[in-house]
Each structure stands twice: as structure tokens, then as C-alpha cells.
């Protein structure tokens, strides 16, 4: 029998385009259960718990929650704090004081680890508490998950961006470098491959953190493509590393570190500029451009995958159902059960926590500068329906009257 | 009476999300007239004319042209060449040889100047030729036009980007700088103002090329906003200049110049990085991020204003009608005739050519760091229908049980 008490929800880490779908899924489902006396939301993740910055979401309208669900980024705000066991003890103290009996934490692998420690605190204290970690990350780097909510929409943005870049560079020639988010996992950068429709479309080259980046090989690759097509469109992960494992970008500037000791790779465009400068200097190509997609790719308002929306909503709903009906703790994971269908399973925190999933070898070509069809088959359904399709003019050439050659 | 002969169409300059609507409008309308024997398209603007790289668009299907119309960037490809009178003479030679009697040139003010010279060549040679310049530019900087095709869709992208940025920065705090295109005119950067919905939403500060940029005042502005809101979101034009008129970005790196002698302001993110570094150093704020919207804002496939689409289509259709029915030459301009409605007028090439329209004073606030309501009223209809609306959670606070302050 499920315990009577309150529900608490928090969101953590980098926002996504659909994380509020998960919030709405949890709140709306939790409000259906008689044993749930209140549904609280903590502001700024664990910070809001420790500081008791809590909202009573039981008093939020269903209609507004549906509007919030369509709004990108974390409606309960977020935090980069990674709690140690002392911090987790503070969290538990507040949960207990407020008679929280169901704690849903939406986030990545760090959040799964927090959920694990809080759950242990509860068991030690013999306090009846259900703790469920609900997955979220555009990086798509959580263990056991076929993919994670938030990834599909970010991947769709990257794909649509490169579709436009293909057309833009085709019109004006030159070399283009698009720097995409993804510290350790290249899934998001790799998604740019879906932008290819016509022969000669980019991205012609894709560089991922899963493969060692060599500037020499990079320049050879670019030269080969440019000589063949007269253009070269490149997708590069912000996380590409050299043989020593050092991020290429760290060779450029003193990068700030966040609370997790992670080097800041986004919010600066040095990597794109460095690569562009190298191409100008070594290959002496005049028109070289670089863009860093930056924060637009995770929070642009108006580019979302409907599949991603549905799953983000459902994973929240299922999380509540698991806690209420099965009296269990753990991390909800998404498994692919068909082409295309998914189901949700509860796994142990420790199998998700503080680990990172990267792209399997079968998704990366042997040269390490592009993806395989296996990856395209994997990623396409996640982008959702109604992806735009570029069309070229294909009219016959007019015979020349003069001799210009 | 309109002359019998061929029609030639070319596209020039930076691509837009709707320039192919104009192409389709011209081709489909021109194919209706019995005096038109063929509709040609030149590849890469004037380059394609001089090299006789021409396509026979009479043989392109209507259905594919409708698909092309929905595709961003220049379907006939583009060029940055600015023809001198010798080059224009070469153009005229080819037009005459192919019995081109109607020349439609889609582009910005440089293209209007090219159209002017080619038209003079024809008059000198007593060759019956209709020359019509059709407006296009995301910069919205053409004289006499209320606005230009391509601007509305780019402005919509910038607005939706800042809507997402507002939510992202609100969730994680800090300072954010978004660098927007616009060499001389701030219209596109200013459009970010439409992203504001809630009190405290950004952009809190908007810096335009129309006002002198002072680093000292900039830092004071940022500090004031950050002290009040705990966040600061800034929209900056790539073209901001100091008192001497020198672009701020040129102080940073050797910037390449294009064929027009224009310094390259896009495709590098130095400006955003410089401003971010200044804020970190002088105001000692830890989390400072900058993005340069770069090429996404003009060619992202999937963010378009329906108003912009309609007008881009119609301006092409009207251009053909003017040439066929009125036997005239000139530049088609868009005039606002209601809230919201437009009409199309033919103006003299020289009133458009080689001149740049900037934001009128009534659109910029007195401090020179934001826009007025007059500008918001002006720009809103151009973004089109169905603009997304962010929604915040507004649930009551839960009373605290502990003393945390």
C-alpha cells in the first residue's frame, strides 16, 4: 500500500525544450491519487529543497500547466549544484519535515546520484519515501536509455540548422563549421547528418568526442571535400579532444569551470574560430565561416519534436504510476520496443548515476569523421514528424551563345 | 505594348528564408504572358549572366517551384560581386544576345545599383529592355521600403531565440549576450524586444549600430540590470561602433573583407567573447555566456513569418505585372497602408541604390540601450502569426518550517 503524504518535484541541470512536459506529466498524474495530500515543486532543484523554496503545485491550474508544458527550459528553475552526502542529509531533513513521501527528481546522471543518496538517507532513517529519478538531457548520454527526453528536440534543431546551412553555403560557397553541444557524447553533433538530402549536401564531415581529433587529419579531410564539391560543411562537437584527452578548446583560453569541475565549452566560440583560422591559414581558402549553436539548440522556442514531447510527458506520468502502484525506487529509463515505439522501465540508481553513455562504434564511420546509416536509422524517429524538406530548382541549362571558358 | 522576348531572373547577396517565394512569384506570373517566350534564371546572380550559366525555368514544374518557394536561401545561388560599368556592359551583351526583354534582379541596394547601370546601357543602345529591381534583405535597410522581404522571418527567428534565452538564463542565472546580424541598421537586433512577456524578461539591453557604443556605459548598464534582476540578457548588433565610427569587432582581430570592401562581421564570434570577457573582468560576474546567432538567423529551415512569405511572393508577382502592363523600369518598394496591410510601388533605382536606411530616432530610447513602443508596434505584424507564448508556473509559496535566511 502506498503511503499517504506529499509529492515533491524538482528539475536540475541544463534546460531542454520538453522538460516541462515531464513536470506537467508528474503533477497532473500525482494530483489524481487520494493518498497524495499535496504536490510541491522545489525552485532551483536541490537548492530550493534545502532553502525550503517550495511552491504548492496542487493550486496551479491544469490549463496553465498545459501551457507551461509547451514552454522550453525548466519552469521550476534549475541548479548546477552537485550535492555531497552532507547536502543530501539537509535535503532529507526538509523532505521529512514537510512529510514528503514521493520525491521526483528530473535530471541527468548527477541527479540520479543525488536521488540515490537521498534514498539511502531515507532507508537509514526508516522513513518511508519513494524516490524516482526521471531522465532529461539533450546530450543523450544516460546509461540504459535508448535515448533521453530533450535530445530529440535539440537534435531536430541541429538538423534544421544544417539544412539551412547547406542551402546558404551552396549559394555563397566556402567552408562552414557548426559547433554543437555535447561534452562527452557526440549524439547531438551526429544528428546533423539527417540534414543531407541531395548529393553534395553537408555536413560532409562530422567530428565527435568519441574519436581523437587530429588537426592534421582534419585539414586533409577538409581539403579533400572542398576540392571535390567547392564547399565544405562541418559539424564539430564542442567536446572534441586530442590524443592526450585534452579538449581542443582548452588550448585556446582559460576556460571557467562549473561546480562539477566541468570546463565551460559552450557560451564561447573559440573552438569554431580556431578551426576556421587553421583552414584559412593552412588551406588558404578565403571564405570560411563558423557558428557556435550555443544555447539556441537547447532552448530555442519553436523547434520541438512531437515524439520528444510525447515521451517527455509520458515518462513523468509513468514515474508517478510506478511510485504509486509498485512502491519502488529507481531511475525510469526509455527502451525502444519497435520502429518506432518505446516503453519505460525502472532501473537502479547506481546503473545510471555518475556514468556517461557515448556513441557505440557502429554509429561512427571507420574514418572517424562521419556517422553510419545505423545511426541515421536510430536517430530519425526521435526528430519527430513534419521535418522540413529542401527542394532545388532542376531546370535544363540554356545553350551558350558565346565562348566563355 | 509590351515587347515580345525572354524573361531573366537573378538573385543576389545574402540569402533569406523567403527569397525563393519571390523567385516563384516572378516565374509563375511571367509564364502567364503570351509575349514571354522563355523564363530564364541566371546561376550566381550577375556571374551567371556574364558566364551564360542560365537555366530555362519555363521547363520547371509549377509543383517543384512551390516546393522551392518554401526552401530558404537562394535557389539560383548567389554572388557578392558588385559590378562596375564594364561588368554591366558584359551583362547587357548577354541579355541582348539572348533576346532578354525583361530582367528581374532580386537583391539589396547594391543590386538596385546594378539594375540601374544595366538599364542605362539598354537605353544608350536603344535596346528595349524592362529592368526591375525586387527588394530582399534581412537587414531591412532599403530606402523607401516600410520593410523588406526576408526581414520578418529573420526577426521572428531572433525573437524566438531570445524567448528561449529568457527562459534558459532565468533557470540558471548569469549574463547572456546574443550577437545579431546588421552591419549598419539595427532593425534585426531591435526585434529581440518582442521576446519580452513577463516583468524581468530580457532583452534588458539592446545595442544598435545607430548609437555610439561606449564600453564604460555598457558595463554600467549591465551592472544596473544585474543588480536589479540577478540576470542580464543583452542583444547586441554585430555592427556596433565606437565614437570614431570603427566597428568594435575590428579592434579584436584582423577581419577579412569581401568584394565590396565590407569587413566580415559574421561567421566569427569575437564580439560576443570580447564583451563577455569585459563583464567577467570588470564586473566580476561568474556566469557570463555569449552566442553569435550567425547564419542560423537568415537560413534556419523551419522558422518563417507567414506575412513575410506572402509579401515576398507578392512583390515578385507585382514586379512582373508592372513590367508587363506598365512598360516601366525601377525598384519595387513595400509601403504600409494599414495595420496591417501593404501595397507595392515602383520607385527610381537611384532612390534605392547604394543607400542605407537605418532605424529612425523614434524607434530608439533616449539612453540608446533599448527600443521604444513605436518600434514594437512597427515590427510586430512583420513576425507573422502563431508566435509562441512562454508561460511561467504561478503557484503559491509553501510556508517554511525552518529558519533559513
mmCIF file with all atom_site columns, N, CA and C in Angstrom, chain A residues 302-354:
data_model
loop_
_atom_site.group_PDB
_atom_site.id
_atom_site.type_symbol
_atom_site.label_atom_id
_atom_site.label_alt_id
_atom_site.label_comp_id
_atom_site.label_asym_id
_atom_site.label_entity_id
_atom_site.label_seq_id
_atom_site.pdbx_PDB_ins_code
_atom_site.Cartn_x
_atom_site.Cartn_y
_atom_site.Cartn_z
_atom_site.occupancy
_atom_site.B_iso_or_equiv
_atom_site.pdbx_formal_charge
_atom_site.auth_seq_id
_atom_site.auth_comp_id
_atom_site.auth_asym_id
_atom_site.auth_atom_id
_atom_site.pdbx_PDB_model_num
ATOM 1   N N  . UNK A 1 302 ? 10.293 27.089 -30.444 1.00 0.00 ? 302 UNK A N  1
ATOM 2   C CA . UNK A 1 302 ? 9.620  26.941 -31.724 1.00 0.00 ? 302 UNK A CA 1
ATOM 3   C C  . UNK A 1 302 ? 10.223 25.851 -32.592 1.00 0.00 ? 302 UNK A C  1
ATOM 4   N N  . UNK A 1 303 ? 11.067 25.020 -32.005 1.00 0.00 ? 303 UNK A N  1
ATOM 5   C CA . UNK A 1 303 ? 11.599 23.871 -32.740 1.00 0.00 ? 303 UNK A CA 1
ATOM 6   C C  . UNK A 1 303 ? 11.586 22.681 -31.793 1.00 0.00 ? 303 UNK A C  1
ATOM 7   N N  . UNK A 1 304 ? 10.569 21.850 -31.914 1.00 0.00 ? 304 UNK A N  1
ATOM 8   C CA . UNK A 1 304 ? 10.402 20.749 -30.979 1.00 0.00 ? 304 UNK A CA 1
ATOM 9   C C  . UNK A 1 304 ? 9.970  19.497 -31.729 1.00 0.00 ? 304 UNK A C  1
ATOM 10  N N  . UNK A 1 305 ? 10.410 18.338 -31.249 1.00 0.00 ? 305 UNK A N  1
ATOM 11  C CA . UNK A 1 305 ? 9.996  17.057 -31.824 1.00 0.00 ? 305 UNK A CA 1
ATOM 12  C C  . UNK A 1 305 ? 8.738  16.590 -31.107 1.00 0.00 ? 305 UNK A C  1
ATOM 13  N N  . UNK A 1 306 ? 7.707  16.278 -31.885 1.00 0.00 ? 306 UNK A N  1
ATOM 14  C CA . UNK A 1 306 ? 6.454  15.832 -31.235 1.00 0.00 ? 306 UNK A CA 1
ATOM 15  C C  . UNK A 1 306 ? 6.663  14.493 -30.516 1.00 0.00 ? 306 UNK A C  1
ATOM 16  N N  . UNK A 1 307 ? 7.509  13.643 -31.067 1.00 0.00 ? 307 UNK A N  1
ATOM 17  C CA . UNK A 1 307 ? 7.839  12.379 -30.397 1.00 0.00 ? 307 UNK A CA 1
ATOM 18  C C  . UNK A 1 307 ? 8.482  12.667 -29.037 1.00 0.00 ? 307 UNK A C  1
ATOM 19  N N  . UNK A 1 308 ? 9.402  13.626 -29.033 1.00 0.00 ? 308 UNK A N  1
ATOM 20  C CA . UNK A 1 308 ? 10.099 14.006 -27.802 1.00 0.00 ? 308 UNK A CA 1
ATOM 21  C C  . UNK A 1 308 ? 9.102  14.558 -26.772 1.00 0.00 ? 308 UNK A C  1
ATOM 22  N N  . UNK A 1 309 ? 8.173  15.390 -27.255 1.00 0.00 ? 309 UNK A N  1
ATOM 23  C CA . UNK A 1 309 ? 7.135  15.928 -26.367 1.00 0.00 ? 309 UNK A CA 1
ATOM 24  C C  . UNK A 1 309 ? 6.317  14.806 -25.726 1.00 0.00 ? 309 UNK A C  1
ATOM 25  N N  . UNK A 1 310 ? 5.863  13.876 -26.558 1.00 0.00 ? 310 UNK A N  1
ATOM 26  C CA . UNK A 1 310 ? 5.025  12.778 -26.062 1.00 0.00 ? 310 UNK A CA 1
ATOM 27  C C  . UNK A 1 310 ? 5.772  11.966 -25.006 1.00 0.00 ? 310 UNK A C  1
ATOM 28  N N  . UNK A 1 311 ? 7.028  11.637 -25.303 1.00 0.00 ? 311 UNK A N  1
ATOM 29  C CA . UNK A 1 311 ? 7.788  10.784 -24.388 1.00 0.00 ? 311 UNK A CA 1
ATOM 30  C C  . UNK A 1 311 ? 8.136  11.509 -23.097 1.00 0.00 ? 311 UNK A C  1
ATOM 31  N N  . UNK A 1 312 ? 8.458  12.798 -23.221 1.00 0.00 ? 312 UNK A N  1
ATOM 32  C CA . UNK A 1 312 ? 8.788  13.572 -22.014 1.00 0.00 ? 312 UNK A CA 1
ATOM 33  C C  . UNK A 1 312 ? 7.573  13.641 -21.096 1.00 0.00 ? 312 UNK A C  1
ATOM 34  N N  . UNK A 1 313 ? 6.392  13.787 -21.694 1.00 0.00 ? 313 UNK A N  1
ATOM 35  C CA . UNK A 1 313 ? 5.166  13.803 -20.895 1.00 0.00 ? 313 UNK A CA 1
ATOM 36  C C  . UNK A 1 313 ? 4.931  12.436 -20.250 1.00 0.00 ? 313 UNK A C  1
ATOM 37  N N  . UNK A 1 314 ? 5.082  11.396 -21.070 1.00 0.00 ? 314 UNK A N  1
ATOM 38  C CA . UNK A 1 314 ? 4.733  10.051 -20.604 1.00 0.00 ? 314 UNK A CA 1
ATOM 39  C C  . UNK A 1 314 ? 5.716  9.535  -19.546 1.00 0.00 ? 314 UNK A C  1
ATOM 40  N N  . UNK A 1 315 ? 6.984  9.894  -19.673 1.00 0.00 ? 315 UNK A N  1
ATOM 41  C CA . UNK A 1 315 ? 7.967  9.394  -18.700 1.00 0.00 ? 315 UNK A CA 1
ATOM 42  C C  . UNK A 1 315 ? 7.659  9.954  -17.308 1.00 0.00 ? 315 UNK A C  1
ATOM 43  N N  . UNK A 1 316 ? 7.118  11.178 -17.278 1.00 0.00 ? 316 UNK A N  1
ATOM 44  C CA . UNK A 1 316 ? 6.715  11.751 -15.995 1.00 0.00 ? 316 UNK A CA 1
ATOM 45  C C  . UNK A 1 316 ? 5.497  11.032 -15.433 1.00 0.00 ? 316 UNK A C  1
ATOM 46  N N  . UNK A 1 317 ? 4.552  10.778 -16.311 1.00 0.00 ? 317 UNK A N  1
ATOM 47  C CA . UNK A 1 317 ? 3.319  10.099 -15.903 1.00 0.00 ? 317 UNK A CA 1
ATOM 48  C C  . UNK A 1 317 ? 3.634  8.684  -15.390 1.00 0.00 ? 317 UNK A C  1
ATOM 49  N N  . UNK A 1 318 ? 4.498  7.978  -16.129 1.00 0.00 ? 318 UNK A N  1
ATOM 50  C CA . UNK A 1 318 ? 4.862  6.610  -15.737 1.00 0.00 ? 318 UNK A CA 1
ATOM 51  C C  . UNK A 1 318 ? 5.621  6.600  -14.408 1.00 0.00 ? 318 UNK A C  1
ATOM 52  N N  . UNK A 1 319 ? 6.474  7.620  -14.228 1.00 0.00 ? 319 UNK A N  1
ATOM 53  C CA . UNK A 1 319 ? 7.252  7.694  -12.983 1.00 0.00 ? 319 UNK A CA 1
ATOM 54  C C  . UNK A 1 319 ? 6.313  7.709  -11.780 1.00 0.00 ? 319 UNK A C  1
ATOM 55  N N  . UNK A 1 320 ? 5.251  8.516  -11.887 1.00 0.00 ? 320 UNK A N  1
ATOM 56  C CA . UNK A 1 320 ? 4.278  8.594  -10.783 1.00 0.00 ? 320 UNK A CA 1
ATOM 57  C C  . UNK A 1 320 ? 3.558  7.269  -10.618 1.00 0.00 ? 320 UNK A C  1
ATOM 58  N N  . UNK A 1 321 ? 3.154  6.675  -11.728 1.00 0.00 ? 321 UNK A N  1
ATOM 59  C CA . UNK A 1 321 ? 2.438  5.389  -11.653 1.00 0.00 ? 321 UNK A CA 1
ATOM 60  C C  . UNK A 1 321 ? 3.299  4.328  -10.987 1.00 0.00 ? 321 UNK A C  1
ATOM 61  N N  . UNK A 1 322 ? 4.580  4.270  -11.343 1.00 0.00 ? 322 UNK A N  1
ATOM 62  C CA . UNK A 1 322 ? 5.473  3.279  -10.739 1.00 0.00 ? 322 UNK A CA 1
ATOM 63  C C  . UNK A 1 322 ? 5.545  3.472  -9.227  1.00 0.00 ? 322 UNK A C  1
ATOM 64  N N  . UNK A 1 323 ? 5.708  4.731  -8.815  1.00 0.00 ? 323 UNK A N  1
ATOM 65  C CA . UNK A 1 323 ? 5.844  5.014  -7.383  1.00 0.00 ? 323 UNK A CA 1
ATOM 66  C C  . UNK A 1 323 ? 4.550  4.693  -6.644  1.00 0.00 ? 323 UNK A C  1
ATOM 67  N N  . UNK A 1 324 ? 3.430  5.006  -7.244  1.00 0.00 ? 324 UNK A N  1
ATOM 68  C CA . UNK A 1 324 ? 2.148  4.841  -6.553  1.00 0.00 ? 324 UNK A CA 1
ATOM 69  C C  . UNK A 1 324 ? 1.692  3.396  -6.525  1.00 0.00 ? 324 UNK A C  1
ATOM 70  N N  . UNK A 1 325 ? 1.867  2.689  -7.642  1.00 0.00 ? 325 UNK A N  1
ATOM 71  C CA . UNK A 1 325 ? 1.327  1.328  -7.725  1.00 0.00 ? 325 UNK A CA 1
ATOM 72  C C  . UNK A 1 325 ? 2.329  0.263  -7.307  1.00 0.00 ? 325 UNK A C  1
ATOM 73  N N  . UNK A 1 326 ? 3.623  0.567  -7.517  1.00 0.00 ? 326 UNK A N  1
ATOM 74  C CA . UNK A 1 326 ? 4.605  -0.510 -7.281  1.00 0.00 ? 326 UNK A CA 1
ATOM 75  C C  . UNK A 1 326 ? 5.484  -0.291 -6.064  1.00 0.00 ? 326 UNK A C  1
ATOM 76  N N  . UNK A 1 327 ? 5.316  0.886  -5.417  1.00 0.00 ? 327 UNK A N  1
ATOM 77  C CA . UNK A 1 327 ? 6.100  1.090  -4.199  1.00 0.00 ? 327 UNK A CA 1
ATOM 78  C C  . UNK A 1 327 ? 7.586  0.885  -4.407  1.00 0.00 ? 327 UNK A C  1
ATOM 79  N N  . UNK A 1 328 ? 8.116  1.421  -5.477  1.00 0.00 ? 328 UNK A N  1
ATOM 80  C CA . UNK A 1 328 ? 9.524  1.178  -5.804  1.00 0.00 ? 328 UNK A CA 1
ATOM 81  C C  . UNK A 1 328 ? 10.306 2.482  -5.889  1.00 0.00 ? 328 UNK A C  1
ATOM 82  N N  . UNK A 1 329 ? 11.636 2.365  -5.879  1.00 0.00 ? 329 UNK A N  1
ATOM 83  C CA . UNK A 1 329 ? 12.541 3.493  -6.083  1.00 0.00 ? 329 UNK A CA 1
ATOM 84  C C  . UNK A 1 329 ? 13.451 3.169  -7.261  1.00 0.00 ? 329 UNK A C  1
ATOM 85  N N  . UNK A 1 330 ? 13.944 4.210  -7.933  1.00 0.00 ? 330 UNK A N  1
ATOM 86  C CA . UNK A 1 330 ? 14.896 3.981  -9.019  1.00 0.00 ? 330 UNK A CA 1
ATOM 87  C C  . UNK A 1 330 ? 14.821 5.053  -10.086 1.00 0.00 ? 330 UNK A C  1
ATOM 88  N N  . UNK A 1 331 ? 15.454 4.758  -11.208 1.00 0.00 ? 331 UNK A N  1
ATOM 89  C CA . UNK A 1 331 ? 15.515 5.697  -12.322 1.00 0.00 ? 331 UNK A CA 1
ATOM 90  C C  . UNK A 1 331 ? 14.701 5.132  -13.486 1.00 0.00 ? 331 UNK A C  1
ATOM 91  N N  . UNK A 1 332 ? 13.779 5.929  -13.998 1.00 0.00 ? 332 UNK A N  1
ATOM 92  C CA . UNK A 1 332 ? 12.980 5.498  -15.146 1.00 0.00 ? 332 UNK A CA 1
ATOM 93  C C  . UNK A 1 332 ? 13.849 5.607  -16.396 1.00 0.00 ? 332 UNK A C  1
ATOM 94  N N  . UNK A 1 333 ? 13.852 4.555  -17.209 1.00 0.00 ? 333 UNK A N  1
ATOM 95  C CA . UNK A 1 333 ? 14.620 4.603  -18.455 1.00 0.00 ? 333 UNK A CA 1
ATOM 96  C C  . UNK A 1 333 ? 13.706 4.296  -19.634 1.00 0.00 ? 333 UNK A C  1
ATOM 97  N N  . UNK A 1 334 ? 14.085 4.829  -20.799 1.00 0.00 ? 334 UNK A N  1
ATOM 98  C CA . UNK A 1 334 ? 13.310 4.632  -22.031 1.00 0.00 ? 334 UNK A CA 1
ATOM 99  C C  . UNK A 1 334 ? 13.949 3.516  -22.847 1.00 0.00 ? 334 UNK A C  1
ATOM 100 N N  . UNK A 1 335 ? 13.167 2.516  -23.196 1.00 0.00 ? 335 UNK A N  1
ATOM 101 C CA . UNK A 1 335 ? 13.648 1.416  -24.038 1.00 0.00 ? 335 UNK A CA 1
ATOM 102 C C  . UNK A 1 335 ? 12.890 1.411  -25.350 1.00 0.00 ? 335 UNK A C  1
ATOM 103 N N  . UNK A 1 336 ? 13.583 1.170  -26.466 1.00 0.00 ? 336 UNK A N  1
ATOM 104 C CA . UNK A 1 336 ? 12.934 1.080  -27.772 1.00 0.00 ? 336 UNK A CA 1
ATOM 105 C C  . UNK A 1 336 ? 12.369 -0.321 -27.951 1.00 0.00 ? 336 UNK A C  1
ATOM 106 N N  . UNK A 1 337 ? 11.078 -0.391 -28.281 1.00 0.00 ? 337 UNK A N  1
ATOM 107 C CA . UNK A 1 337 ? 10.420 -1.704 -28.399 1.00 0.00 ? 337 UNK A CA 1
ATOM 108 C C  . UNK A 1 337 ? 9.942  -1.963 -29.817 1.00 0.00 ? 337 UNK A C  1
ATOM 109 N N  . UNK A 1 338 ? 10.158 -1.046 -30.726 1.00 0.00 ? 338 UNK A N  1
ATOM 110 C CA . UNK A 1 338 ? 9.727  -1.227 -32.113 1.00 0.00 ? 338 UNK A CA 1
ATOM 111 C C  . UNK A 1 338 ? 10.225 -0.073 -32.950 1.00 0.00 ? 338 UNK A C  1
ATOM 112 N N  . UNK A 1 339 ? 9.876  -0.089 -34.243 1.00 0.00 ? 339 UNK A N  1
ATOM 113 C CA . UNK A 1 339 ? 10.280 1.004  -35.123 1.00 0.00 ? 339 UNK A CA 1
ATOM 114 C C  . UNK A 1 339 ? 9.040  1.703  -35.644 1.00 0.00 ? 339 UNK A C  1
ATOM 115 N N  . UNK A 1 340 ? 8.433  2.634  -34.914 1.00 0.00 ? 340 UNK A N  1
ATOM 116 C CA . UNK A 1 340 ? 9.055  3.198  -33.747 1.00 0.00 ? 340 UNK A CA 1
ATOM 117 C C  . UNK A 1 340 ? 8.089  3.135  -32.573 1.00 0.00 ? 340 UNK A C  1
ATOM 118 N N  . UNK A 1 341 ? 8.531  2.560  -31.466 1.00 0.00 ? 341 UNK A N  1
ATOM 119 C CA . UNK A 1 341 ? 7.750  2.559  -30.225 1.00 0.00 ? 341 UNK A CA 1
ATOM 120 C C  . UNK A 1 341 ? 8.692  2.395  -29.042 1.00 0.00 ? 341 UNK A C  1
ATOM 121 N N  . UNK A 1 342 ? 8.255  2.846  -27.880 1.00 0.00 ? 342 UNK A N  1
ATOM 122 C CA . UNK A 1 342 ? 9.094  2.754  -26.679 1.00 0.00 ? 342 UNK A CA 1
ATOM 123 C C  . UNK A 1 342 ? 8.273  2.260  -25.490 1.00 0.00 ? 342 UNK A C  1
ATOM 124 N N  . UNK A 1 343 ? 8.981  1.797  -24.458 1.00 0.00 ? 343 UNK A N  1
ATOM 125 C CA . UNK A 1 343 ? 8.350  1.534  -23.171 1.00 0.00 ? 343 UNK A CA 1
ATOM 126 C C  . UNK A 1 343 ? 9.285  2.024  -22.074 1.00 0.00 ? 343 UNK A C  1
ATOM 127 N N  . UNK A 1 344 ? 8.765  2.067  -20.853 1.00 0.00 ? 344 UNK A N  1
ATOM 128 C CA . UNK A 1 344 ? 9.523  2.651  -19.750 1.00 0.00 ? 344 UNK A CA 1
ATOM 129 C C  . UNK A 1 344 ? 9.766  1.596  -18.693 1.00 0.00 ? 344 UNK A C  1
ATOM 130 N N  . UNK A 1 345 ? 11.011 1.545  -18.197 1.00 0.00 ? 345 UNK A N  1
ATOM 131 C CA . UNK A 1 345 ? 11.428 0.544  -17.232 1.00 0.00 ? 345 UNK A CA 1
ATOM 132 C C  . UNK A 1 345 ? 12.058 1.269  -16.055 1.00 0.00 ? 345 UNK A C  1
ATOM 133 N N  . UNK A 1 346 ? 11.964 0.659  -14.856 1.00 0.00 ? 346 UNK A N  1
ATOM 134 C CA . UNK A 1 346 ? 12.629 1.254  -13.705 1.00 0.00 ? 346 UNK A CA 1
ATOM 135 C C  . UNK A 1 346 ? 13.953 0.531  -13.465 1.00 0.00 ? 346 UNK A C  1
ATOM 136 N N  . UNK A 1 347 ? 15.056 1.277  -13.433 1.00 0.00 ? 347 UNK A N  1
ATOM 137 C CA . UNK A 1 347 ? 16.373 0.707  -13.181 1.00 0.00 ? 347 UNK A CA 1
ATOM 138 C C  . UNK A 1 347 ? 16.934 1.228  -11.879 1.00 0.00 ? 347 UNK A C  1
ATOM 139 N N  . UNK A 1 348 ? 18.041 0.607  -11.437 1.00 0.00 ? 348 UNK A N  1
ATOM 140 C CA . UNK A 1 348 ? 18.659 1.019  -10.175 1.00 0.00 ? 348 UNK A CA 1
ATOM 141 C C  . UNK A 1 348 ? 19.415 2.325  -10.382 1.00 0.00 ? 348 UNK A C  1
ATOM 142 N N  . UNK A 1 349 ? 19.359 3.195  -9.375  1.00 0.00 ? 349 UNK A N  1
ATOM 143 C CA . UNK A 1 349 ? 20.071 4.487  -9.468  1.00 0.00 ? 349 UNK A CA 1
ATOM 144 C C  . UNK A 1 349 ? 21.514 4.292  -9.891  1.00 0.00 ? 349 UNK A C  1
ATOM 145 N N  . UNK A 1 350 ? 22.172 3.319  -9.244  1.00 0.00 ? 350 UNK A N  1
ATOM 146 C CA . UNK A 1 350 ? 23.625 3.177  -9.458  1.00 0.00 ? 350 UNK A CA 1
ATOM 147 C C  . UNK A 1 350 ? 23.970 2.783  -10.890 1.00 0.00 ? 350 UNK A C  1
ATOM 148 N N  . UNK A 1 351 ? 22.987 2.261  -11.615 1.00 0.00 ? 351 UNK A N  1
ATOM 149 C CA . UNK A 1 351 ? 23.271 1.908  -13.015 1.00 0.00 ? 351 UNK A CA 1
ATOM 150 C C  . UNK A 1 351 ? 23.197 3.122  -13.940 1.00 0.00 ? 351 UNK A C  1
ATOM 151 N N  . UNK A 1 352 ? 22.669 4.225  -13.431 1.00 0.00 ? 352 UNK A N  1
ATOM 152 C CA . UNK A 1 352 ? 22.548 5.459  -14.220 1.00 0.00 ? 352 UNK A CA 1
ATOM 153 C C  . UNK A 1 352 ? 23.514 6.517  -13.683 1.00 0.00 ? 352 UNK A C  1
ATOM 154 N N  . UNK A 1 353 ? 23.626 6.556  -12.353 1.00 0.00 ? 353 UNK A N  1
ATOM 155 C CA . UNK A 1 353 ? 24.315 7.642  -11.662 1.00 0.00 ? 353 UNK A CA 1
ATOM 156 C C  . UNK A 1 353 ? 25.783 7.751  -12.074 1.00 0.00 ? 353 UNK A C  1
ATOM 157 N N  . UNK A 1 354 ? 26.197 9.007  -12.289 1.00 0.00 ? 354 UNK A N  1
ATOM 158 C CA . UNK A 1 354 ? 27.613 9.327  -12.464 1.00 0.00 ? 354 UNK A CA 1
ATOM 159 C C  . UNK A 1 354 ? 28.301 8.472  -13.522 1.00 0.00 ? 354 UNK A C  1
#
